[in-house]
Structure formats: structure tokens, C-alpha cells
């Protein structure tokens, strides 16, 4: 059963590629971003539209490789390729880009991209104590606030920050309500559909309709669950690792086509940024800092939060096995994979399979064989 309301999400991104032009023509400011670390509340509080940028297609990579090395993460090359070819409407209509110093490849690529668009690059503290990290994050948010205020000739007030925080907390809560439906056996939602809904969050330009459509899916699925008496013995899979965006669902497709259930993703394109909200307080910048500094990205050292989150999801969603998707040349996730495998084996006695891949289809048959073997072990 596929919820009827999913049709809205099938078309949301391509339709909004047209609507973003209309927003600009109406005088709206637009801030493009790539990463889950981006404080979208701050952008929205400035009166600008925060919008995700194209980064998950193979098509523009050849153009990127004229400047960037071939043995680089495909996400970085795709991001830059869309920028230099001007084939991403969201990038084209963005006034500025808010970037971040996560991995070394991205922050060096941004040195090229700054010649295409004005940029604000957040310095992500990747190794420090809690107090120093919070202090650093608050400093970076103040710097970003000043940048947006100057760029758009506006003032970001405490009131506008609190309003934006409430709006984005509502989105996160509603998305986690949707994801939690897959605790049911059988999982009523395919992993590919959950990806499509969560990924659309950064491209949606009409929050009210976006939330209404999510609620329609929730209502439809709950009705299905109420009447469903079946059980599904297909292995329940949690996907983690490098972000898997719309346009490169190759591995998710293979897992589900070969007989696995993708229950949810922990990755940046999954629930990693959704499980915690921004605390509501009278000091919104500090509250935003506290939320984003706890995101368990592999660029952090140590990254115990990722293991804790995956462990809780494994128990909560009755996971049988974990698939760790590592994009080619994504060194931080690649190194962390063995640590995660040992952690899952020692604490939960469930296996992990790592798949290192890129955006091409060259390894599709190889991945199929490996997934078949993994699912057979789980059965």
C-alpha cells in the first residue's frame, strides 16, 4: 500500500524549481544551503527563504572534474558541478550560500564556489569540550546573524528567532511522527518514500501544505495499521552513513527490491537532524547552538553520539541489520564504519554491511550480490 498523498512529494521538488523563481520575482531573499548543520531557523528569522541545493546527481560531475580531482566524494563534485553549470534553479536564485566546514573536501571546494556566489562559511568545531563547543557555536551564529542582517538590510530579533524555532520544531516533530509508523510490522512505508518526504523538507516553499500532506500520509497509514493483521519476515534494515539524497537512491532501491525492508535512515538525509528540537528559551542563539552542536556527524571526533543514536534506533525499531553506505572518498565515514560494526556486534549482536559506492550505476550488480548475501544471513 502506497499512501495516495505521496503523489504530492513525487512532484514537490521539480515544481518548486519553478516556484523559487516566482518567489524571487516577488522580492523574496533566498539562502541556499547543503548541510544539516545549517541553522535554518536563523535564515528564516532574517526573512529569507532557506532552501536546499542540488548535490545528488551524477550529471554535472564531469564539469566539476575540470577543477576538482576525480578521486573526490561524488556529493562534493555534484554540488560544485551544479554550481558551475548553473543547472540548479535553487542555486541560481539564491542570493547567498550558507556553507560549513565539515569535511576537508567540502571546505576546500567552497574556496572555488565563493567565486560564483557570495558565501557565509560556518566554522564547525569538530573536537572540543562541551562548554568550548557551545561557546564556539554561539560565536559562529552571531557571525552568521551579522552577515544576514548586513546582506539583507534587516534585523533578526529574538521574536523572529523564536517564531522560526517553533516552526521548524513543528516540522521535525511531524516528520518523526511519520517515521515512527515504521515501528509496525510490516513497515507500512518504504524507505524510498520516507527519504522523499524528509528530503523534500529543505526544498518546500509552502510549510502549511507540506505539513498537511504529511498528516494525510499519517492518517492513511494509521488506518492501514489498524486493519492490518499480517506479519512480515523480511529483514528490517536501518541505513546509515553518508547522506543518500533523492536522485541517488540506488542502494535503497536494491535493498528493497532484493527483499529487505528499509525501516529508516539515521544519516543526514534521515532522522539525524530530526530527533532533537531546538530548546525554546529566552536566549534563542544559545538554544540553536545547543541543538546543532549535538548533531552526530562523522566529522566530529569523538562521535559517540552517532553510536548512541543508532543503538536506540536499533532497539526502538526492532532492526535486524544495518547497512552503512559510504560515498567514495568519504574518509570520515569510511574510518568510522569498523567502529560502528564492532559497537553493534558487541552491544546488540546484529551485523553491519558497509557499501562503498558513488553516483554511477557501474557497481549495481556487485551491490545486488552483496545485499543478497547479507539478507540471507539475516534470514
mmCIF file of C-alpha atoms in Angstrom:
data_model
loop_
_atom_site.group_PDB
_atom_site.id
_atom_site.type_symbol
_atom_site.label_atom_id
_atom_site.label_comp_id
_atom_site.label_asym_id
_atom_site.label_seq_id
_atom_site.Cartn_x
_atom_site.Cartn_y
_atom_site.Cartn_z
ATOM 1 C CA UNK A 1 0.000 0.000 0.000
ATOM 2 C CA UNK A 2 1.430 3.348 -1.014
ATOM 3 C CA UNK A 3 -0.316 6.361 0.544
ATOM 4 C CA UNK A 4 -2.097 8.488 -2.035
ATOM 5 C CA UNK A 5 -0.652 11.687 -0.534
ATOM 6 C CA UNK A 6 2.833 10.522 -1.623
ATOM 7 C CA UNK A 7 1.952 11.849 -5.080
ATOM 8 C CA UNK A 8 2.470 15.367 -3.696
ATOM 9 C CA UNK A 9 6.045 14.529 -2.745
ATOM 10 C CA UNK A 10 6.747 12.869 -6.097
ATOM 11 C CA UNK A 11 6.399 16.283 -7.720
ATOM 12 C CA UNK A 12 7.342 18.737 -4.968
ATOM 13 C CA UNK A 13 10.994 19.360 -5.884
ATOM 14 C CA UNK A 14 10.533 19.782 -9.659
ATOM 15 C CA UNK A 15 7.509 22.046 -9.115
ATOM 16 C CA UNK A 16 9.411 24.183 -6.615
ATOM 17 C CA UNK A 17 12.242 24.613 -9.098
ATOM 18 C CA UNK A 18 9.741 26.809 -10.921
ATOM 19 C CA UNK A 19 8.195 28.380 -7.815
ATOM 20 C CA UNK A 20 11.541 29.574 -6.447
ATOM 21 C CA UNK A 21 11.755 31.884 -9.474
ATOM 22 C CA UNK A 22 8.323 33.257 -8.606
ATOM 23 C CA UNK A 23 9.458 33.866 -5.022
ATOM 24 C CA UNK A 24 12.431 35.877 -6.260
ATOM 25 C CA UNK A 25 10.220 37.899 -8.595
ATOM 26 C CA UNK A 26 8.069 38.783 -5.574
ATOM 27 C CA UNK A 27 11.159 40.231 -3.877
ATOM 28 C CA UNK A 28 11.967 37.367 -1.502
ATOM 29 C CA UNK A 29 15.556 36.789 -0.366
ATOM 30 C CA UNK A 30 16.899 33.242 -0.741
ATOM 31 C CA UNK A 31 19.720 31.499 1.141
ATOM 32 C CA UNK A 32 20.929 28.208 -0.301
ATOM 33 C CA UNK A 33 22.492 25.507 1.881
ATOM 34 C CA UNK A 34 23.793 21.932 1.704
ATOM 35 C CA UNK A 35 24.236 20.573 5.193
ATOM 36 C CA UNK A 36 22.137 19.510 8.172
ATOM 37 C CA UNK A 37 24.412 21.728 10.304
ATOM 38 C CA UNK A 38 22.945 24.835 8.650
ATOM 39 C CA UNK A 39 20.868 26.808 11.215
ATOM 40 C CA UNK A 40 17.765 27.228 9.082
ATOM 41 C CA UNK A 41 15.978 28.968 11.954
ATOM 42 C CA UNK A 42 18.454 31.856 11.750
ATOM 43 C CA UNK A 43 17.961 32.169 7.986
ATOM 44 C CA UNK A 44 14.184 32.191 8.291
ATOM 45 C CA UNK A 45 14.306 34.717 11.122
ATOM 46 C CA UNK A 46 16.059 37.106 8.715
ATOM 47 C CA UNK A 47 13.003 36.977 6.442
ATOM 48 C CA UNK A 48 14.849 34.936 3.811
ATOM 49 C CA UNK A 49 13.848 31.538 2.427
ATOM 50 C CA UNK A 50 16.243 28.723 3.388
ATOM 51 C CA UNK A 51 16.422 26.250 0.503
ATOM 52 C CA UNK A 52 18.459 23.118 -0.123
ATOM 53 C CA UNK A 53 20.769 22.905 -3.117
ATOM 54 C CA UNK A 54 21.235 20.241 -5.782
ATOM 55 C CA UNK A 55 24.010 17.789 -4.913
ATOM 56 C CA UNK A 56 22.875 14.219 -5.563
ATOM 57 C CA UNK A 57 23.050 13.615 -9.307
ATOM 58 C CA UNK A 58 25.806 12.192 -11.497
ATOM 59 C CA UNK A 59 25.105 14.502 -14.471
ATOM 60 C CA UNK A 60 27.209 17.564 -13.508
ATOM 61 C CA UNK A 61 30.196 15.659 -12.113
ATOM 62 C CA UNK A 62 32.145 15.714 -15.395
ATOM 63 C CA UNK A 63 32.020 19.501 -15.366
ATOM 64 C CA UNK A 64 33.202 19.575 -11.750
ATOM 65 C CA UNK A 65 36.177 17.355 -12.541
ATOM 66 C CA UNK A 66 37.632 20.091 -14.755
ATOM 67 C CA UNK A 67 38.547 21.848 -11.498
ATOM 68 C CA UNK A 68 38.282 19.163 -8.801
ATOM 69 C CA UNK A 69 40.159 15.839 -8.508
ATOM 70 C CA UNK A 70 38.393 12.747 -9.783
ATOM 71 C CA UNK A 71 39.088 10.791 -6.587
ATOM 72 C CA UNK A 72 36.836 13.064 -4.550
ATOM 73 C CA UNK A 73 33.464 12.424 -2.906
ATOM 74 C CA UNK A 74 30.685 12.490 -5.540
ATOM 75 C CA UNK A 75 28.500 14.675 -3.323
ATOM 76 C CA UNK A 76 31.150 17.396 -3.338
ATOM 77 C CA UNK A 77 31.692 17.096 -7.085
ATOM 78 C CA UNK A 78 27.968 17.097 -7.818
ATOM 79 C CA UNK A 79 27.448 20.187 -5.618
ATOM 80 C CA UNK A 80 30.188 22.073 -7.412
ATOM 81 C CA UNK A 81 29.165 20.757 -10.828
ATOM 82 C CA UNK A 82 25.623 22.081 -10.433
ATOM 83 C CA UNK A 83 27.078 25.452 -9.413
ATOM 84 C CA UNK A 84 29.483 25.859 -12.346
ATOM 85 C CA UNK A 85 26.970 24.636 -14.938
ATOM 86 C CA UNK A 86 24.151 26.749 -13.428
ATOM 87 C CA UNK A 87 21.722 23.835 -13.787
ATOM 88 C CA UNK A 88 20.237 24.032 -10.290
ATOM 89 C CA UNK A 89 17.439 26.652 -10.081
ATOM 90 C CA UNK A 90 17.735 26.779 -6.285
ATOM 91 C CA UNK A 91 21.413 27.722 -6.572
ATOM 92 C CA UNK A 92 20.724 30.109 -9.440
ATOM 93 C CA UNK A 93 18.135 32.109 -7.486
ATOM 94 C CA UNK A 94 19.979 32.048 -4.157
ATOM 95 C CA UNK A 95 21.328 35.427 -3.058
ATOM 96 C CA UNK A 96 23.947 33.812 -0.847
ATOM 97 C CA UNK A 97 25.105 30.332 0.160
ATOM 98 C CA UNK A 98 25.484 29.314 3.794
ATOM 99 C CA UNK A 99 28.157 26.628 3.887
ATOM 100 C CA UNK A 100 30.066 24.812 6.633
ATOM 101 C CA UNK A 101 33.481 23.332 7.404
ATOM 102 C CA UNK A 102 32.506 19.706 7.838
ATOM 103 C CA UNK A 103 34.882 17.553 5.776
ATOM 104 C CA UNK A 104 38.132 18.837 4.262
ATOM 105 C CA UNK A 105 36.887 18.217 0.710
ATOM 106 C CA UNK A 106 33.825 20.434 1.121
ATOM 107 C CA UNK A 107 35.583 23.332 2.773
ATOM 108 C CA UNK A 108 38.280 23.408 0.077
ATOM 109 C CA UNK A 109 35.623 23.151 -2.667
ATOM 110 C CA UNK A 110 33.884 26.163 -1.144
ATOM 111 C CA UNK A 111 37.018 28.181 -1.898
ATOM 112 C CA UNK A 112 36.158 27.685 -5.577
ATOM 113 C CA UNK A 113 32.426 28.202 -5.109
ATOM 114 C CA UNK A 114 32.847 31.585 -3.422
ATOM 115 C CA UNK A 115 33.821 32.976 -6.822
ATOM 116 C CA UNK A 116 30.350 32.034 -8.103
ATOM 117 C CA UNK A 117 28.132 33.175 -5.210
ATOM 118 C CA UNK A 118 28.589 35.199 -2.016
ATOM 119 C CA UNK A 119 29.137 32.759 0.856
ATOM 120 C CA UNK A 120 28.965 32.579 4.611
ATOM 121 C CA UNK A 121 31.021 29.591 5.819
ATOM 122 C CA UNK A 122 30.257 28.395 9.335
ATOM 123 C CA UNK A 123 33.284 27.037 11.171
ATOM 124 C CA UNK A 124 32.111 23.753 12.707
ATOM 125 C CA UNK A 125 34.096 22.892 15.861
ATOM 126 C CA UNK A 126 34.889 19.212 15.439
ATOM 127 C CA UNK A 127 36.843 18.432 18.604
ATOM 128 C CA UNK A 128 36.364 20.244 21.900
ATOM 129 C CA UNK A 129 34.728 20.080 25.303
ATOM 130 C CA UNK A 130 31.017 20.795 25.670
ATOM 131 C CA UNK A 131 31.472 24.333 27.027
ATOM 132 C CA UNK A 132 34.082 25.336 24.431
ATOM 133 C CA UNK A 133 31.982 23.862 21.644
ATOM 134 C CA UNK A 134 28.882 25.754 22.738
ATOM 135 C CA UNK A 135 30.862 28.994 23.032
ATOM 136 C CA UNK A 136 32.286 28.484 19.537
ATOM 137 C CA UNK A 137 28.864 27.704 18.052
ATOM 138 C CA UNK A 138 27.308 30.809 19.632
ATOM 139 C CA UNK A 139 30.145 32.881 18.195
ATOM 140 C CA UNK A 140 29.566 31.444 14.705
ATOM 141 C CA UNK A 141 25.814 32.034 14.930
ATOM 142 C CA UNK A 142 26.415 35.658 15.914
ATOM 143 C CA UNK A 143 28.729 35.995 12.925
ATOM 144 C CA UNK A 144 26.100 34.452 10.636
ATOM 145 C CA UNK A 145 23.420 36.706 12.119
ATOM 146 C CA UNK A 146 25.513 39.802 11.389
ATOM 147 C CA UNK A 147 26.185 38.553 7.841
ATOM 148 C CA UNK A 148 22.479 38.046 7.084
ATOM 149 C CA UNK A 149 21.476 41.353 8.653
ATOM 150 C CA UNK A 150 24.016 43.242 6.566
ATOM 151 C CA UNK A 151 23.303 41.328 3.365
ATOM 152 C CA UNK A 152 19.528 41.765 3.548
ATOM 153 C CA UNK A 153 19.439 45.097 5.394
ATOM 154 C CA UNK A 154 17.309 43.666 8.166
ATOM 155 C CA UNK A 155 17.323 42.983 11.890
ATOM 156 C CA UNK A 156 16.980 39.487 13.316
ATOM 157 C CA UNK A 157 15.044 39.862 16.563
ATOM 158 C CA UNK A 158 14.542 37.475 19.445
ATOM 159 C CA UNK A 159 10.866 37.381 18.489
ATOM 160 C CA UNK A 160 11.604 36.370 14.879
ATOM 161 C CA UNK A 161 14.058 33.708 16.088
ATOM 162 C CA UNK A 162 11.515 32.190 18.466
ATOM 163 C CA UNK A 163 8.888 32.130 15.725
ATOM 164 C CA UNK A 164 11.265 30.337 13.347
ATOM 165 C CA UNK A 165 12.324 27.871 16.055
ATOM 166 C CA UNK A 166 8.693 26.910 16.734
ATOM 167 C CA UNK A 167 8.015 26.429 13.020
ATOM 168 C CA UNK A 168 10.997 24.149 12.444
ATOM 169 C CA UNK A 169 10.397 22.232 15.678
ATOM 170 C CA UNK A 170 6.878 21.538 14.403
ATOM 171 C CA UNK A 171 8.309 20.187 11.141
ATOM 172 C CA UNK A 172 10.765 17.900 12.923
ATOM 173 C CA UNK A 173 8.125 16.593 15.300
ATOM 174 C CA UNK A 174 5.706 15.846 12.467
ATOM 175 C CA UNK A 175 8.388 14.055 10.431
ATOM 176 C CA UNK A 176 9.379 11.886 13.403
ATOM 177 C CA UNK A 177 5.706 11.050 13.919
ATOM 178 C CA UNK A 178 5.678 9.835 10.304
ATOM 179 C CA UNK A 179 8.907 7.846 10.639
ATOM 180 C CA UNK A 180 7.702 6.192 13.861
ATOM 181 C CA UNK A 181 4.903 4.470 11.937
ATOM 182 C CA UNK A 182 7.550 2.072 10.642
ATOM 183 C CA UNK A 183 7.857 0.562 14.101
ATOM 184 C CA UNK A 184 4.910 -1.521 12.959
ATOM 185 C CA UNK A 185 5.452 -4.945 11.420
ATOM 186 C CA UNK A 186 5.156 -4.946 8.468
ATOM 187 C CA UNK A 187 6.629 -1.486 7.944
ATOM 188 C CA UNK A 188 3.879 0.440 6.124
ATOM 189 C CA UNK A 189 6.242 2.921 4.430
ATOM 190 C CA UNK A 190 9.074 2.156 2.039
ATOM 191 C CA UNK A 191 12.444 3.629 2.828
ATOM 192 C CA UNK A 192 12.463 5.375 -0.539
ATOM 193 C CA UNK A 193 9.208 7.171 0.296
ATOM 194 C CA UNK A 194 10.436 8.252 3.730
ATOM 195 C CA UNK A 195 13.561 9.627 2.041
ATOM 196 C CA UNK A 196 11.423 11.544 -0.440
ATOM 197 C CA UNK A 197 9.338 13.203 2.306
ATOM 198 C CA UNK A 198 12.297 14.073 4.549
ATOM 199 C CA UNK A 199 14.450 15.258 1.633
ATOM 200 C CA UNK A 200 11.607 17.497 0.430
ATOM 201 C CA UNK A 201 11.723 19.443 3.695
ATOM 202 C CA UNK A 202 14.674 21.524 2.533
ATOM 203 C CA UNK A 203 13.008 22.307 -0.813
ATOM 204 C CA UNK A 204 9.457 23.064 0.345
ATOM 205 C CA UNK A 205 8.215 26.636 -0.073
ATOM 206 C CA UNK A 206 4.767 26.169 1.490
ATOM 207 C CA UNK A 207 5.085 24.811 5.029
ATOM 208 C CA UNK A 208 1.350 24.640 5.690
ATOM 209 C CA UNK A 209 0.681 22.409 2.674
ATOM 210 C CA UNK A 210 3.821 20.359 3.341
ATOM 211 C CA UNK A 211 2.654 19.565 6.879
ATOM 212 C CA UNK A 212 -0.910 18.901 5.740
ATOM 213 C CA UNK A 213 0.310 16.307 3.233
ATOM 214 C CA UNK A 214 2.453 14.604 5.870
ATOM 215 C CA UNK A 215 -0.591 14.436 8.132
ATOM 216 C CA UNK A 216 -2.612 12.894 5.284
ATOM 217 C CA UNK A 217 0.009 10.148 4.961
ATOM 218 C CA UNK A 218 -0.007 9.604 8.722
ATOM 219 C CA UNK A 219 -3.808 9.306 8.804
ATOM 220 C CA UNK A 220 -3.850 6.955 5.841
ATOM 221 C CA UNK A 221 -1.128 4.729 7.279
ATOM 222 C CA UNK A 222 -2.699 4.599 10.722
ATOM 223 C CA UNK A 223 -5.929 3.394 9.153
ATOM 224 C CA UNK A 224 -3.965 0.707 7.330
ATOM 225 C CA UNK A 225 -2.185 -0.368 10.523
ATOM 226 C CA UNK A 226 -5.486 -0.569 12.419
ATOM 227 C CA UNK A 227 -6.853 -3.070 9.909
ATOM 228 C CA UNK A 228 -3.645 -4.950 9.138
ATOM 229 C CA UNK A 229 -3.213 -8.364 10.766
ATOM 230 C CA UNK A 230 -0.256 -9.592 8.719
ATOM 231 C CA UNK A 231 3.363 -10.097 9.718
ATOM 232 C CA UNK A 232 6.422 -9.673 7.522
ATOM 233 C CA UNK A 233 9.524 -11.790 7.990
ATOM 234 C CA UNK A 234 11.669 -9.745 5.613
ATOM 235 C CA UNK A 235 14.780 -8.379 7.370
ATOM 236 C CA UNK A 236 14.309 -4.933 8.912
ATOM 237 C CA UNK A 237 17.192 -2.698 7.805
ATOM 238 C CA UNK A 238 18.491 0.578 9.203
ATOM 239 C CA UNK A 239 20.559 2.624 6.747
ATOM 240 C CA UNK A 240 23.350 4.880 7.971
ATOM 241 C CA UNK A 241 26.472 6.558 6.621
ATOM 242 C CA UNK A 242 26.922 9.297 4.034
ATOM 243 C CA UNK A 243 23.752 11.210 3.089
ATOM 244 C CA UNK A 244 21.556 9.494 0.498
ATOM 245 C CA UNK A 245 19.554 12.099 -1.381
ATOM 246 C CA UNK A 246 16.795 11.979 -3.979
ATOM 247 C CA UNK A 247 18.491 11.131 -7.264
ATOM 248 C CA UNK A 248 20.926 8.597 -5.825
ATOM 249 C CA UNK A 249 18.631 6.097 -4.135
ATOM 250 C CA UNK A 250 20.475 3.239 -5.853
ATOM 251 C CA UNK A 251 21.357 1.292 -2.711
ATOM 252 C CA UNK A 252 17.956 1.821 -1.058
ATOM 253 C CA UNK A 253 16.275 0.541 -4.227
ATOM 254 C CA UNK A 254 18.453 -2.547 -4.273
ATOM 255 C CA UNK A 255 17.822 -3.401 -0.611
ATOM 256 C CA UNK A 256 14.058 -3.145 -1.051
ATOM 257 C CA UNK A 257 13.971 -4.865 -4.447
ATOM 258 C CA UNK A 258 16.073 -7.763 -3.166
ATOM 259 C CA UNK A 259 13.754 -8.464 -0.248
ATOM 260 C CA UNK A 260 14.722 -6.188 2.634
ATOM 261 C CA UNK A 261 12.643 -3.580 4.445
ATOM 262 C CA UNK A 262 14.387 -0.220 4.778
ATOM 263 C CA UNK A 263 12.783 0.870 8.022
ATOM 264 C CA UNK A 264 14.536 4.233 8.331
ATOM 265 C CA UNK A 265 17.763 6.132 7.760
ATOM 266 C CA UNK A 266 19.904 7.502 10.554
ATOM 267 C CA UNK A 267 22.003 9.508 8.062
ATOM 268 C CA UNK A 268 21.861 13.281 7.469
ATOM 269 C CA UNK A 269 19.160 12.565 4.868
ATOM 270 C CA UNK A 270 17.243 10.637 7.531
ATOM 271 C CA UNK A 271 16.453 11.267 11.195
ATOM 272 C CA UNK A 272 19.840 12.543 12.398
ATOM 273 C CA UNK A 273 18.702 16.154 12.313
ATOM 274 C CA UNK A 274 15.116 15.423 13.368
ATOM 275 C CA UNK A 275 15.339 13.516 16.650
ATOM 276 C CA UNK A 276 16.087 16.625 18.721
ATOM 277 C CA UNK A 277 14.391 20.015 18.568
ATOM 278 C CA UNK A 278 15.798 23.415 19.416
ATOM 279 C CA UNK A 279 15.025 24.127 23.101
ATOM 280 C CA UNK A 280 12.641 27.055 23.407
ATOM 281 C CA UNK A 281 14.114 29.747 25.678
ATOM 282 C CA UNK A 282 14.711 33.481 26.020
ATOM 283 C CA UNK A 283 18.199 33.055 24.535
ATOM 284 C CA UNK A 284 17.466 31.653 21.101
ATOM 285 C CA UNK A 285 21.011 31.805 19.711
ATOM 286 C CA UNK A 286 22.317 29.648 22.562
ATOM 287 C CA UNK A 287 19.388 27.251 22.137
ATOM 288 C CA UNK A 288 20.105 26.908 18.411
ATOM 289 C CA UNK A 289 23.787 26.340 19.203
ATOM 290 C CA UNK A 290 22.939 23.571 21.681
ATOM 291 C CA UNK A 291 20.816 21.735 19.109
ATOM 292 C CA UNK A 292 23.259 21.885 16.211
ATOM 293 C CA UNK A 293 26.422 21.192 18.218
ATOM 294 C CA UNK A 294 24.987 17.785 19.175
ATOM 295 C CA UNK A 295 24.451 16.540 15.612
ATOM 296 C CA UNK A 296 26.393 13.241 15.441
ATOM 297 C CA UNK A 297 28.356 13.736 12.216
ATOM 298 C CA UNK A 298 31.451 11.685 11.407
ATOM 299 C CA UNK A 299 33.396 14.957 11.027
ATOM 300 C CA UNK A 300 33.332 15.117 14.843
ATOM 301 C CA UNK A 301 35.929 13.392 16.977
ATOM 302 C CA UNK A 302 34.939 11.501 19.001
ATOM 303 C CA UNK A 303 31.485 10.841 17.571
ATOM 304 C CA UNK A 304 29.897 8.781 20.335
ATOM 305 C CA UNK A 305 26.532 10.418 19.693
ATOM 306 C CA UNK A 306 26.156 8.541 16.404
ATOM 307 C CA UNK A 307 26.620 5.177 18.102
ATOM 308 C CA UNK A 308 24.191 6.095 20.885
ATOM 309 C CA UNK A 309 21.561 7.231 18.370
ATOM 310 C CA UNK A 310 21.898 4.135 16.179
ATOM 311 C CA UNK A 311 21.765 1.892 19.237
ATOM 312 C CA UNK A 312 18.497 3.437 20.408
ATOM 313 C CA UNK A 313 17.011 3.203 16.892
ATOM 314 C CA UNK A 314 18.032 -0.455 16.596
ATOM 315 C CA UNK A 315 16.072 -1.267 19.753
ATOM 316 C CA UNK A 316 13.125 1.023 19.105
ATOM 317 C CA UNK A 317 12.535 -0.106 15.508
ATOM 318 C CA UNK A 318 13.453 -3.796 16.005
ATOM 319 C CA UNK A 319 16.263 -3.672 13.456
ATOM 320 C CA UNK A 320 17.783 -6.919 12.154
ATOM 321 C CA UNK A 321 20.769 -5.469 10.302
ATOM 322 C CA UNK A 322 22.488 -2.190 9.459
ATOM 323 C CA UNK A 323 23.712 -1.076 6.035
ATOM 324 C CA UNK A 324 26.408 1.590 6.168
ATOM 325 C CA UNK A 325 26.535 3.471 2.844
ATOM 326 C CA UNK A 326 29.885 5.205 2.388
ATOM 327 C CA UNK A 327 30.367 7.505 -0.562
ATOM 328 C CA UNK A 328 33.653 7.088 -2.399
ATOM 329 C CA UNK A 329 36.456 9.103 -0.740
ATOM 330 C CA UNK A 330 34.297 9.963 2.288
ATOM 331 C CA UNK A 331 37.141 9.232 4.682
ATOM 332 C CA UNK A 332 35.468 10.089 7.979
ATOM 333 C CA UNK A 333 32.511 7.734 7.460
ATOM 334 C CA UNK A 334 34.786 5.088 5.963
ATOM 335 C CA UNK A 335 37.054 5.056 9.012
ATOM 336 C CA UNK A 336 34.101 5.122 11.412
ATOM 337 C CA UNK A 337 32.443 2.099 9.785
ATOM 338 C CA UNK A 338 34.574 -0.504 11.584
ATOM 339 C CA UNK A 339 33.962 1.209 14.929
ATOM 340 C CA UNK A 340 30.219 1.095 14.284
ATOM 341 C CA UNK A 341 30.365 -2.553 13.191
ATOM 342 C CA UNK A 342 32.185 -3.539 16.402
ATOM 343 C CA UNK A 343 29.777 -1.450 18.510
ATOM 344 C CA UNK A 344 26.691 -3.150 17.017
ATOM 345 C CA UNK A 345 28.153 -6.619 17.339
ATOM 346 C CA UNK A 346 29.260 -6.175 20.936
ATOM 347 C CA UNK A 347 26.119 -4.419 22.194
ATOM 348 C CA UNK A 348 23.275 -5.727 20.018
ATOM 349 C CA UNK A 349 24.648 -8.802 18.236
ATOM 350 C CA UNK A 350 23.427 -7.573 14.876
ATOM 351 C CA UNK A 351 25.572 -7.394 11.729
ATOM 352 C CA UNK A 352 26.606 -4.387 9.674
ATOM 353 C CA UNK A 353 27.410 -4.385 5.978
ATOM 354 C CA UNK A 354 29.383 -1.466 4.583
ATOM 355 C CA UNK A 355 28.836 -0.486 0.946
ATOM 356 C CA UNK A 356 31.295 1.969 -0.576
ATOM 357 C CA UNK A 357 29.813 3.477 -3.720
ATOM 358 C CA UNK A 358 29.410 6.557 -5.920
ATOM 359 C CA UNK A 359 26.611 8.069 -8.025
ATOM 360 C CA UNK A 360 27.104 5.865 -11.097
ATOM 361 C CA UNK A 361 25.370 2.553 -11.823
ATOM 362 C CA UNK A 362 28.666 0.767 -12.511
ATOM 363 C CA UNK A 363 28.561 -1.225 -9.250
ATOM 364 C CA UNK A 364 24.840 -2.054 -9.240
ATOM 365 C CA UNK A 365 25.236 -5.778 -9.888
ATOM 366 C CA UNK A 366 28.015 -6.070 -7.327
ATOM 367 C CA UNK A 367 25.864 -4.361 -4.698
ATOM 368 C CA UNK A 368 22.960 -6.694 -5.534
ATOM 369 C CA UNK A 369 25.122 -9.741 -4.884
ATOM 370 C CA UNK A 370 26.370 -8.366 -1.581
ATOM 371 C CA UNK A 371 22.877 -7.338 -0.454
ATOM 372 C CA UNK A 372 21.508 -10.796 -1.375
ATOM 373 C CA UNK A 373 24.175 -12.445 0.783
ATOM 374 C CA UNK A 374 23.568 -10.047 3.679
ATOM 375 C CA UNK A 375 19.802 -10.554 3.630
ATOM 376 C CA UNK A 376 20.282 -14.323 3.510
ATOM 377 C CA UNK A 377 22.453 -14.134 6.638
ATOM 378 C CA UNK A 378 19.785 -12.078 8.413
ATOM 379 C CA UNK A 379 17.061 -14.581 7.499
#
